[in-house]
mmCIF file of C-alpha atoms and ligand atoms in Angstrom:
data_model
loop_
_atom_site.group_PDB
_atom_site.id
_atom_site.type_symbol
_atom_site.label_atom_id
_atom_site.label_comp_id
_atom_site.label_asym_id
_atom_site.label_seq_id
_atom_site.Cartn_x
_atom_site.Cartn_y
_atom_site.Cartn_z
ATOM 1 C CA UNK A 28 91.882 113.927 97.340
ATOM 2 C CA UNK A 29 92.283 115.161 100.899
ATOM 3 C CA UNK A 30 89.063 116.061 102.786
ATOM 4 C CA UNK A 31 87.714 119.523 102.682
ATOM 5 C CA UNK A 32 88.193 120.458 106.852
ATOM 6 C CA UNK A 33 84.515 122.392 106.293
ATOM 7 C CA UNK A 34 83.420 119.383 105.355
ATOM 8 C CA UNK A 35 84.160 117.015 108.397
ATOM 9 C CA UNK A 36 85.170 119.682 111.231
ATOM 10 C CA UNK A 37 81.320 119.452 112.723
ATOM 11 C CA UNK A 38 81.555 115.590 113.403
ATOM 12 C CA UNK A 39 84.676 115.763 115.462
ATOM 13 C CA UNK A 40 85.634 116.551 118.979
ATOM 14 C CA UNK A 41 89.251 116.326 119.011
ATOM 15 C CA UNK A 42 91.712 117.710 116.347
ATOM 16 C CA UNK A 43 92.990 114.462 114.261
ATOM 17 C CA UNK A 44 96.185 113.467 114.776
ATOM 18 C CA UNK A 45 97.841 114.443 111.043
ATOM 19 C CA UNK A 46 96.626 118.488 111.829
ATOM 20 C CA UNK A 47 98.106 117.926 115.743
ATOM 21 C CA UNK A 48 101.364 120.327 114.959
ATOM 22 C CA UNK A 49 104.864 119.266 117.092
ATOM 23 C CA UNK A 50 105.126 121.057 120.753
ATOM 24 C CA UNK A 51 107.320 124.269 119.978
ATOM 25 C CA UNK A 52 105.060 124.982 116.447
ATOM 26 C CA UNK A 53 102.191 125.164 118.613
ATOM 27 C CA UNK A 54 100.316 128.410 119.196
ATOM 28 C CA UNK A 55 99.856 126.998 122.529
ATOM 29 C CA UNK A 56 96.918 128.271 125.246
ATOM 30 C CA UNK A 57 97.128 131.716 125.609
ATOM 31 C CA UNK A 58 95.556 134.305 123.230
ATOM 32 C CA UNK A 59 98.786 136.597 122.144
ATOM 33 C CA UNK A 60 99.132 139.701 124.319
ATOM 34 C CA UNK A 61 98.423 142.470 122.492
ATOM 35 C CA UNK A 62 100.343 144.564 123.612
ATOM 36 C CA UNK A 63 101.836 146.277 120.670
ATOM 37 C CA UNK A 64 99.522 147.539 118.197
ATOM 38 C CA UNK A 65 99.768 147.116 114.096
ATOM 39 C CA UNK A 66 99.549 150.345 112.903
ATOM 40 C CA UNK A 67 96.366 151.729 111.307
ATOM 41 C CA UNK A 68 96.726 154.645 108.820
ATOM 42 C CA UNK A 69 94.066 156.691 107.394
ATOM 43 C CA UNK A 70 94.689 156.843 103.538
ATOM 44 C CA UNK A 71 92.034 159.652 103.413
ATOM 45 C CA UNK A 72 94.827 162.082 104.248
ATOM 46 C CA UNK A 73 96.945 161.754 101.557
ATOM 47 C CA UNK A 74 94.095 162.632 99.538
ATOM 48 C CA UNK A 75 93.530 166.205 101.243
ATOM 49 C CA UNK A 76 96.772 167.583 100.309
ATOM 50 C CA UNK A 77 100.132 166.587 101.445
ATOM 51 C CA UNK A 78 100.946 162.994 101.037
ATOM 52 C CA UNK A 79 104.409 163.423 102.848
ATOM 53 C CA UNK A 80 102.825 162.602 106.849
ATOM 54 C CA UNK A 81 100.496 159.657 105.314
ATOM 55 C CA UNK A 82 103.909 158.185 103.245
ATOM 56 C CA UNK A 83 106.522 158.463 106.356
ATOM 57 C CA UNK A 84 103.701 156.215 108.555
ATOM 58 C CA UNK A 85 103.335 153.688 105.417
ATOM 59 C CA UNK A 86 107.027 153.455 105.841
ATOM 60 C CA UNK A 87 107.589 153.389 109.711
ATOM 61 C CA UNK A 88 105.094 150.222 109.507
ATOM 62 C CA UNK A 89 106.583 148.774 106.641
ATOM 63 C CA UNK A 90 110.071 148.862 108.524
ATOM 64 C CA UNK A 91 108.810 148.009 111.778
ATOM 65 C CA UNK A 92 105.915 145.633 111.332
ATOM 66 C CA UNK A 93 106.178 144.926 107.881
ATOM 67 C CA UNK A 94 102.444 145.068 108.336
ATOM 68 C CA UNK A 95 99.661 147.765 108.614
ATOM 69 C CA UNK A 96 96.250 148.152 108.048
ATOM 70 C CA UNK A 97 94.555 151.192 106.183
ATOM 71 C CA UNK A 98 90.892 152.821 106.821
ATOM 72 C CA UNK A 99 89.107 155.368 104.927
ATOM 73 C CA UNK A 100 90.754 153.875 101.981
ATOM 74 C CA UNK A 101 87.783 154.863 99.599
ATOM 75 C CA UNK A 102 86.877 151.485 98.602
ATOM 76 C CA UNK A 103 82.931 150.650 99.087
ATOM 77 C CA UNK A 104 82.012 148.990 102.323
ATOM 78 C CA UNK A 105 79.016 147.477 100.475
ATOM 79 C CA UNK A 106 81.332 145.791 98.024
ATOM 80 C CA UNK A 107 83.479 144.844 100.944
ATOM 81 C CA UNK A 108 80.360 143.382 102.943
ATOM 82 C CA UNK A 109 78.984 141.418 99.567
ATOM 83 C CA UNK A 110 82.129 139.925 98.927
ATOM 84 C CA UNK A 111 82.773 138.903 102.552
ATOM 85 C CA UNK A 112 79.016 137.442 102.399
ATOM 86 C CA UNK A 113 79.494 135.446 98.933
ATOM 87 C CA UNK A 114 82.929 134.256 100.027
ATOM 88 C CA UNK A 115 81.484 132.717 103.342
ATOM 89 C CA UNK A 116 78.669 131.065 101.079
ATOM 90 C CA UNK A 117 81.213 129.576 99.598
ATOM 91 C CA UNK A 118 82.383 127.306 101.828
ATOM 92 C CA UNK A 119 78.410 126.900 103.718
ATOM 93 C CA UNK A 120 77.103 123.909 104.445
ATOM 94 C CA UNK A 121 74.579 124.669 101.455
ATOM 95 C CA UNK A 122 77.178 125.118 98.731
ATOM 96 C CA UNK A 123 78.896 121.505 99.852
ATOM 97 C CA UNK A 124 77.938 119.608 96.257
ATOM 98 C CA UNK A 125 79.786 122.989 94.095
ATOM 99 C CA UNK A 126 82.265 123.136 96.871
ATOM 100 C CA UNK A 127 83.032 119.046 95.734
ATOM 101 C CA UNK A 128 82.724 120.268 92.519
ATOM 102 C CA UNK A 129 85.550 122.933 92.391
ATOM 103 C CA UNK A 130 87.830 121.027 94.325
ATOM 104 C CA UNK A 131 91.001 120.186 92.301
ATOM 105 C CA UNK A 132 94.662 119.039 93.334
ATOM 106 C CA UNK A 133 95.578 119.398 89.850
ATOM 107 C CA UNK A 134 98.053 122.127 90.171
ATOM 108 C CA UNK A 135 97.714 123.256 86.607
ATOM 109 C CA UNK A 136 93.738 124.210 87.068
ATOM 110 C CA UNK A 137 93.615 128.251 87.006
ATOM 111 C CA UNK A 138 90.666 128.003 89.774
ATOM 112 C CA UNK A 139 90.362 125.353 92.390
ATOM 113 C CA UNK A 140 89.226 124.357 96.080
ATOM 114 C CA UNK A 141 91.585 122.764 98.309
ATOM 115 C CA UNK A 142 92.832 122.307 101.725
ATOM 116 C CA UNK A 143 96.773 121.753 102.147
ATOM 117 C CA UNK A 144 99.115 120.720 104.619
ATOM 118 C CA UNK A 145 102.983 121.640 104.977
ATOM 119 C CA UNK A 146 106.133 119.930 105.445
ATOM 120 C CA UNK A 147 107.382 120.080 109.302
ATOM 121 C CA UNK A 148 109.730 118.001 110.247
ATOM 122 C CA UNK A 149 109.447 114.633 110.661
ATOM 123 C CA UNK A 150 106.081 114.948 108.470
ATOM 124 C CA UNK A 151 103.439 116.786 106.808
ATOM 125 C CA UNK A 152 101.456 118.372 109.016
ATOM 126 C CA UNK A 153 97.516 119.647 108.252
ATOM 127 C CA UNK A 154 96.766 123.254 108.305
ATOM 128 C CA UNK A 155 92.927 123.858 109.280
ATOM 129 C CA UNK A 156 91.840 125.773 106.429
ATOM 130 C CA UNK A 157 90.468 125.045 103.208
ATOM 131 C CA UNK A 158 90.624 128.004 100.215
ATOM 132 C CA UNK A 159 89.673 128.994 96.966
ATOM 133 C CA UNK A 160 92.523 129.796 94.681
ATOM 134 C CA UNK A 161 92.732 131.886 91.680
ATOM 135 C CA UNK A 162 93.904 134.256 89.154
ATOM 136 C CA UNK A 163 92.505 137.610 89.084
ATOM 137 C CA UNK A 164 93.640 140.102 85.826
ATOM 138 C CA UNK A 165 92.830 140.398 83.208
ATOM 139 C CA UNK A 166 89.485 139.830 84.372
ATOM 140 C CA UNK A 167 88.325 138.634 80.941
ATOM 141 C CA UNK A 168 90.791 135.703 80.967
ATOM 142 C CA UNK A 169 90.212 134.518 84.513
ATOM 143 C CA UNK A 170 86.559 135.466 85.438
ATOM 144 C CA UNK A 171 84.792 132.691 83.505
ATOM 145 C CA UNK A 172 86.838 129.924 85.258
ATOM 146 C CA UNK A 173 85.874 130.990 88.807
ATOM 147 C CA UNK A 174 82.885 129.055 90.795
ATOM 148 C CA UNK A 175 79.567 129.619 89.568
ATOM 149 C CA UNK A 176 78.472 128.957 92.511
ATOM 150 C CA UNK A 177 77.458 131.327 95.001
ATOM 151 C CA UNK A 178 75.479 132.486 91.584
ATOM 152 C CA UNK A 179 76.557 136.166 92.636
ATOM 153 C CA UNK A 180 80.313 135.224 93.255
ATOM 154 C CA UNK A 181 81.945 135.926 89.671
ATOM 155 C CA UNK A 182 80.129 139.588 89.529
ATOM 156 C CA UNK A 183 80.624 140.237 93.430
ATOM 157 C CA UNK A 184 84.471 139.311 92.890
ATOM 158 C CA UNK A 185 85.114 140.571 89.600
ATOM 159 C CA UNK A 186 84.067 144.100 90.860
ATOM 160 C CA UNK A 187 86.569 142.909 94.023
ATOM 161 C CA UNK A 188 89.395 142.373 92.149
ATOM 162 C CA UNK A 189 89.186 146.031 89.991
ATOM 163 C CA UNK A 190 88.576 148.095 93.254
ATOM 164 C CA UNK A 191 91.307 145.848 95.323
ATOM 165 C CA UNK A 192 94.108 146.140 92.467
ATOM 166 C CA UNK A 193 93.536 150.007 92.120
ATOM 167 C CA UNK A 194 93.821 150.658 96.234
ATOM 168 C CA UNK A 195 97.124 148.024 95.850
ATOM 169 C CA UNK A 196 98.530 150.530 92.956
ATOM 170 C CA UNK A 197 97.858 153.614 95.199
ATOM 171 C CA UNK A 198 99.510 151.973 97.995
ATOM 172 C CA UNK A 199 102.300 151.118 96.038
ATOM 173 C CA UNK A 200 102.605 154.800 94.887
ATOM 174 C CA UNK A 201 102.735 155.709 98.378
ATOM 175 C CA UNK A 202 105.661 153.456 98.908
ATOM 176 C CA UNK A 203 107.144 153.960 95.720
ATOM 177 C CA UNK A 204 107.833 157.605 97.153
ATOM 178 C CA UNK A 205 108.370 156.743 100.203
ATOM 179 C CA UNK A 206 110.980 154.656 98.861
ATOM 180 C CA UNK A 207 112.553 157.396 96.584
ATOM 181 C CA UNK A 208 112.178 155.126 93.766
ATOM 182 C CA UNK A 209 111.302 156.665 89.935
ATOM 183 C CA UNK A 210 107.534 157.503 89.922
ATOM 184 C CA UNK A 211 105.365 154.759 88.471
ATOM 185 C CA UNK A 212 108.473 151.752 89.293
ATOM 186 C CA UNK A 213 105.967 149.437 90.446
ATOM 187 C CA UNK A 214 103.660 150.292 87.168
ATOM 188 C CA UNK A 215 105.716 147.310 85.509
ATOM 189 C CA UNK A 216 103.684 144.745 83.906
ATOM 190 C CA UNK A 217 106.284 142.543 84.642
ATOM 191 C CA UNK A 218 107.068 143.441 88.334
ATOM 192 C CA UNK A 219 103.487 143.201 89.331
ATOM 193 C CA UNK A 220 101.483 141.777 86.218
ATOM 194 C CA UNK A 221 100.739 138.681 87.976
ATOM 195 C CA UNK A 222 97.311 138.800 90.788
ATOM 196 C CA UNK A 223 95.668 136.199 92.291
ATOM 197 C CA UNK A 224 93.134 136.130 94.906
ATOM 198 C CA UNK A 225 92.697 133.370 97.767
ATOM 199 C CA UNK A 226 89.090 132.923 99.515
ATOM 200 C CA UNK A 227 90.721 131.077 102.812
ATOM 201 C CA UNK A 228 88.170 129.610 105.418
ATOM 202 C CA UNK A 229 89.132 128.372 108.800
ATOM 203 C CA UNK A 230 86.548 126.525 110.163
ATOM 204 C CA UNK A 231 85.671 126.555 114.234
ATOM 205 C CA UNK A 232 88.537 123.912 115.892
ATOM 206 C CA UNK A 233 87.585 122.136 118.767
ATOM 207 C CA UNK A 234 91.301 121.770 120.125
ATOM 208 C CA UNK A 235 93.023 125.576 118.995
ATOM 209 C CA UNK A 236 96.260 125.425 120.782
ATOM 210 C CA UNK A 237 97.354 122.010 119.085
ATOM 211 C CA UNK A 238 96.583 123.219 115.493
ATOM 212 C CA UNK A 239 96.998 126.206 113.146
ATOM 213 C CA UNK A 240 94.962 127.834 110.167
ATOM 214 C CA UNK A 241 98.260 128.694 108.266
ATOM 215 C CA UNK A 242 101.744 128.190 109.951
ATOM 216 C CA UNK A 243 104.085 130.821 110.136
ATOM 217 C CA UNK A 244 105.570 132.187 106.626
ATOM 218 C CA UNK A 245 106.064 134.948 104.711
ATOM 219 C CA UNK A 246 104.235 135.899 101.158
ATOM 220 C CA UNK A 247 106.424 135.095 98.490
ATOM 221 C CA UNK A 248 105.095 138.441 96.515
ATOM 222 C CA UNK A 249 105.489 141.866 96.619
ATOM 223 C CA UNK A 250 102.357 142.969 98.381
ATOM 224 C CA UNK A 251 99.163 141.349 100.294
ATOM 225 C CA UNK A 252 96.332 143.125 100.255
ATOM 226 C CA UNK A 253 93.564 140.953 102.818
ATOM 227 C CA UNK A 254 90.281 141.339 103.752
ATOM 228 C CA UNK A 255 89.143 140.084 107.056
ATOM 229 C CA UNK A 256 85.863 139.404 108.714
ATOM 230 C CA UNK A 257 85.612 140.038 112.004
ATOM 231 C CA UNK A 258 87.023 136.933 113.490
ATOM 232 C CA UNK A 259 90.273 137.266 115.310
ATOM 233 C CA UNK A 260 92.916 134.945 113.438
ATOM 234 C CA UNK A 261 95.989 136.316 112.399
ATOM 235 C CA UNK A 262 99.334 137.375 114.137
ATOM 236 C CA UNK A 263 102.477 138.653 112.930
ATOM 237 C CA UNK A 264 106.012 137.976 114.398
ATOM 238 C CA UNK A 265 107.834 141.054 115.728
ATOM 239 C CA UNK A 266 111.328 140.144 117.634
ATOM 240 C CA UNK A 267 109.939 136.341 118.677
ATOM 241 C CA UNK A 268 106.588 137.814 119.647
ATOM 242 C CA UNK A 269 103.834 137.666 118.221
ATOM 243 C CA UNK A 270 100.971 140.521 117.600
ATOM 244 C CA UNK A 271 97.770 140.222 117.036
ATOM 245 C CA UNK A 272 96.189 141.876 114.657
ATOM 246 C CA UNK A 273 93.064 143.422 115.123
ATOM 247 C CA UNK A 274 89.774 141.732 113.068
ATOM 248 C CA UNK A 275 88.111 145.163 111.355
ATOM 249 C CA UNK A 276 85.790 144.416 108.450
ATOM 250 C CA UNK A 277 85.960 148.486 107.184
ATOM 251 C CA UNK A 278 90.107 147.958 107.156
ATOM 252 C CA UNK A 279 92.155 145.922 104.855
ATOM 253 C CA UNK A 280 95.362 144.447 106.071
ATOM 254 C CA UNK A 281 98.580 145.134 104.228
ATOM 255 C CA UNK A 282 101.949 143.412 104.269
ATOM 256 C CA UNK A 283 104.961 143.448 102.516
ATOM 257 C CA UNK A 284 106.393 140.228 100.559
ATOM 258 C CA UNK A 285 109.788 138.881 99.929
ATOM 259 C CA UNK A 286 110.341 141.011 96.754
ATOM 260 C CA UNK A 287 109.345 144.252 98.601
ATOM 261 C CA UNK A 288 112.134 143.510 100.796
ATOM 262 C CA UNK A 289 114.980 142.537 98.364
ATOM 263 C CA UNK A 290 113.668 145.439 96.206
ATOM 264 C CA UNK A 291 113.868 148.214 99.037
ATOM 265 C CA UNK A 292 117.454 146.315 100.061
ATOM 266 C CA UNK A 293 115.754 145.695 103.240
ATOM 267 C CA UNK A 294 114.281 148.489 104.206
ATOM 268 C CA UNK A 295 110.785 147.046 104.193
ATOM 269 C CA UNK A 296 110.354 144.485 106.234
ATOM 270 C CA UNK A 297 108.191 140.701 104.703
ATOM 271 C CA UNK A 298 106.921 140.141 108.372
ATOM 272 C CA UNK A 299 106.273 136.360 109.308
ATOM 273 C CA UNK A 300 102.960 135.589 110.125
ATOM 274 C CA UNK A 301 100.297 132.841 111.038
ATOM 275 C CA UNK A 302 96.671 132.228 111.601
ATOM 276 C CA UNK A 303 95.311 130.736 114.500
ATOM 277 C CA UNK A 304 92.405 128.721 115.425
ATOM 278 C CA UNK A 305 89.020 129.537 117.767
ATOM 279 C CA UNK A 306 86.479 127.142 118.705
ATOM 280 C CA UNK A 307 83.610 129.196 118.660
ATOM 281 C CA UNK A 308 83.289 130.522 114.988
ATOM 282 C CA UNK A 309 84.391 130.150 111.325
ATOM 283 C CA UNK A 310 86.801 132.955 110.000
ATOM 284 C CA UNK A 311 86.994 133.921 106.221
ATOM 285 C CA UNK A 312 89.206 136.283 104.808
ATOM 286 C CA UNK A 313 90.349 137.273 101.219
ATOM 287 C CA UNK A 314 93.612 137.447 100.426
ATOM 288 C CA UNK A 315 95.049 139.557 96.989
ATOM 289 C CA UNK A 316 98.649 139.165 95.892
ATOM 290 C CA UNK A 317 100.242 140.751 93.467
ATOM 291 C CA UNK A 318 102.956 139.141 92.136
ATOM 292 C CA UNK A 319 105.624 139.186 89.571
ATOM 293 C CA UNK A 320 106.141 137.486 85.929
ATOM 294 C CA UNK A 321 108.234 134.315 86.501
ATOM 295 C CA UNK A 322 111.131 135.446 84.444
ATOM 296 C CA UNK A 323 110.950 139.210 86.021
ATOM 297 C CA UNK A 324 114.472 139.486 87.772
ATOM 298 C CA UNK A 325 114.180 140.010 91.483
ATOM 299 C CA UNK A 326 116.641 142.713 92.747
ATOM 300 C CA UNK A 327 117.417 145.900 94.907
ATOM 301 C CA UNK A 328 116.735 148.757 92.966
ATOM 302 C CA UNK A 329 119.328 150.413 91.669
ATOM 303 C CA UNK A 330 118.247 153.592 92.778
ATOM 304 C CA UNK A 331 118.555 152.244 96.320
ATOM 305 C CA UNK A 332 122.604 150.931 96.280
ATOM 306 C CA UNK A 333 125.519 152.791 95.884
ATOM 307 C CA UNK A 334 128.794 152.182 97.473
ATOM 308 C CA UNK A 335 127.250 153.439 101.014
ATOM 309 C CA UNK A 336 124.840 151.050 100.788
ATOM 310 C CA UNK A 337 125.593 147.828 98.442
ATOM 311 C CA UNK A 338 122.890 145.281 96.748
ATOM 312 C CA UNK A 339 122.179 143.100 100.446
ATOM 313 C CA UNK A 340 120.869 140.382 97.743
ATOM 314 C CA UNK A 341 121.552 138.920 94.648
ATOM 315 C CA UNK A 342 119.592 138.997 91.439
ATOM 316 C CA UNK A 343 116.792 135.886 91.478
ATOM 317 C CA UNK A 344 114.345 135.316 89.021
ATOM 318 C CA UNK A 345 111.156 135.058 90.029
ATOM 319 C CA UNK A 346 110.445 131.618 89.821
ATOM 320 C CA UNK A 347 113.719 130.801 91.092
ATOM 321 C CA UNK A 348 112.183 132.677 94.088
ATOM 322 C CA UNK A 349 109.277 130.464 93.983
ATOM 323 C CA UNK A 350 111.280 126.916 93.595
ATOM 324 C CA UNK A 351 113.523 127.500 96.470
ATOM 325 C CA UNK A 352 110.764 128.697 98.757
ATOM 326 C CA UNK A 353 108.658 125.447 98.056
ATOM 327 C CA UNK A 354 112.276 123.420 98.381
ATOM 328 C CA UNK A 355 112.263 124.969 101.635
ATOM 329 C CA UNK A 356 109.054 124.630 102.820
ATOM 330 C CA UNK A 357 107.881 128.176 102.510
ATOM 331 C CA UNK A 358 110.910 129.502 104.666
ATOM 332 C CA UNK A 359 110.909 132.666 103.528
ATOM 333 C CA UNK A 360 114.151 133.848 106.022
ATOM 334 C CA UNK A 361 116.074 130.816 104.356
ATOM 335 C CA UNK A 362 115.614 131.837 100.931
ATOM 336 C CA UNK A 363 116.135 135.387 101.733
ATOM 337 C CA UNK A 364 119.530 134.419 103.744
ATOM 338 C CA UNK A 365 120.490 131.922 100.418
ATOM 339 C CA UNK A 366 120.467 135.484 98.361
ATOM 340 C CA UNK A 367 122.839 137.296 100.289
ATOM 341 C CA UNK A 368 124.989 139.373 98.273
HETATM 342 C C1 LIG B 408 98.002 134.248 103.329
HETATM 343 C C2 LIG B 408 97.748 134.782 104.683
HETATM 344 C C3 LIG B 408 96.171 135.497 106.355
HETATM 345 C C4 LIG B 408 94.733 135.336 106.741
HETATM 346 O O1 LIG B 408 97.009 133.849 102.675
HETATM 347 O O2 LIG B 408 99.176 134.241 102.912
HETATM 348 O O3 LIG B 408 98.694 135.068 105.369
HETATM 349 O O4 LIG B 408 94.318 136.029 107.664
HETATM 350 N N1 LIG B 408 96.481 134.915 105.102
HETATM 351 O O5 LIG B 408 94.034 134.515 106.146
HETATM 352 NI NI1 LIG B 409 100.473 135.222 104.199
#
């Protein structure tokens, strides 16, 4: 069982040699420049009357960023402050026993603690993060299995999940027209039946630049819908540079996976992204994917191709998807250049 990082971070100085990443996969010294901005779109429009302005910006950022963040989205800020508070507990110096407790590399547990590494060549390499991972809906199948400790954790995240899965479906509606797909396309139980939620924790590093909280990937879903605190962390990869994007603990951070983009034939974007490292203080954020049925075929809609403009990818099924991206150690760009049409 590999070593919770919130467990041992405080009695180092240096950054251990297995989470030291090679030379060019560092993020190196210098906080990114942020000198391009992801977008930030105020959902409350769309709710005053004409959705048409609030869907082309969804889109623009979708294309350009793959990545946006909305405000005024209508979703409690007390909810969003309790679960940001019980999430943090989780992974507290006083919840280390329950922490122990939930920790699991058995990969068929529903619910588990863990800390991971990935493959980069010539080894594995540590990421500094431990999370929680687990299923979401239906609430009454999951909700039981998830930590009982913070005591106020199943409640706090069960009312979570409802709110975050209905502000996921209106933001898929929004792209769903944008898209000029068939209203209610993303409805499918099958296309996006499958939600799971990951508390992630990066604890402070002493050493940043040599080490990363996630390395750079794209979600192998069709949406992300993440909550951050507000610790600067994450960074998305726009032509070889990479943006920063901005903590804000009333916004929640959207970005498109690999299915949105074979679905929309490429014209959303699954931005690569990573999380970096601070020495100073612990970031949390929670992260809600929605996902697909493993035997839900993976294609552009047909809506979407016509002679014009012919099927960029092949049909996958979903947990072909999901094999090859672990086969390739969660390059997302490989597995999206192995489909080609
Ligand atoms: C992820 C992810 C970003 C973050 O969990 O896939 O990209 O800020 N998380 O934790
Ligand atoms: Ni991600």
């Amino acid at each position: 069982m590999e070593k919770l990082v919130s467990s041992w971070y405080n009695n180092v100085q240096r950054v251990p040699q297995d989470y030291i990443f090679p030379p060019e996969k560092r993020p190196g010294d210098l906080r990114v420049p942020v000198d391009e901005v992801i977008p930030v779109i105020d959902l409350s429009e769309a709710e005053q009357g004409d959705r048409t302005p609030t869907i082309q910006k969804i889109l623009k950022a979708a294309q350009e960023f793959g990545f946006f963040q909305v405000i005024n989205h209508g979703f409690s800020q007390n909810l969003m402050n309790e679960s940001m508070v019980v999430c943090k507990e989780l992974f507290g110096g006083s919840n280390e026993a329950n922490k122990k407790s939930n920790s699991s590399e058995d990969v068929s547990k529903s619910c588990r603690v863990k800390t991971c590494g990935v493959r980069c060549s010539p080894d594995k390499v540590h990421l500094w993060r431990d999370l929680l991972l687990h299923q979401c809906h239906p609430l009454e199948k999951w909700q039981h299995t998830w930590p009982q400790h913070p005591t106020r954790y199943q409640e706090c995240i069960g009312a979570y999940s409802v709110e975050v899965k209905k502000l996921a479906s209106r933001i898929l509606a929004l792209i769903c027209e944008g898209l000029g797909l068939k209203c209610g396309y993303f409805e499918d139980e099958q296309l996006s039946g499958r939600m799971f939620l990951s508390v992630n924790n990066y604890p402070p590093c002493p050493e940043p630049s040599l080490t990363l909280g996630l390395s750079k990937h794209a979600d192998s879903n069709l949406i992300t819908i993440l909550l951050q605190d507000g610790v600067y962390g994450l960074e998305v990869l726009k032509e070889d540079k990479w943006i920063g994007v901005e903590p804000n603990p009333h916004a929640f951070v959207v970005n498109m996976g690999c299915f949105l983009q074979v679905i929309s034939n490429n014209k959303l974007k699954a931005a690569e992204h990573r999380v970096v490292t601070n020495p100073n203080t612990a970031r949390t954020s929670i992260a809600f994917f929605i996902a697909s049925l493993e035997d839900r075929i993976i294609e552009p809609a047909k809506d979407l191709t016509n002679e014009l403009h012919p099927p960029i990818y092949r049909p996958c099924k979903a947990k072909d998807f999901l094999t090859q991206f672990l086969a390739m150690d969660g390059d997302s760009g490989a597995v999206l250049r192995s489909l080609l049409a």
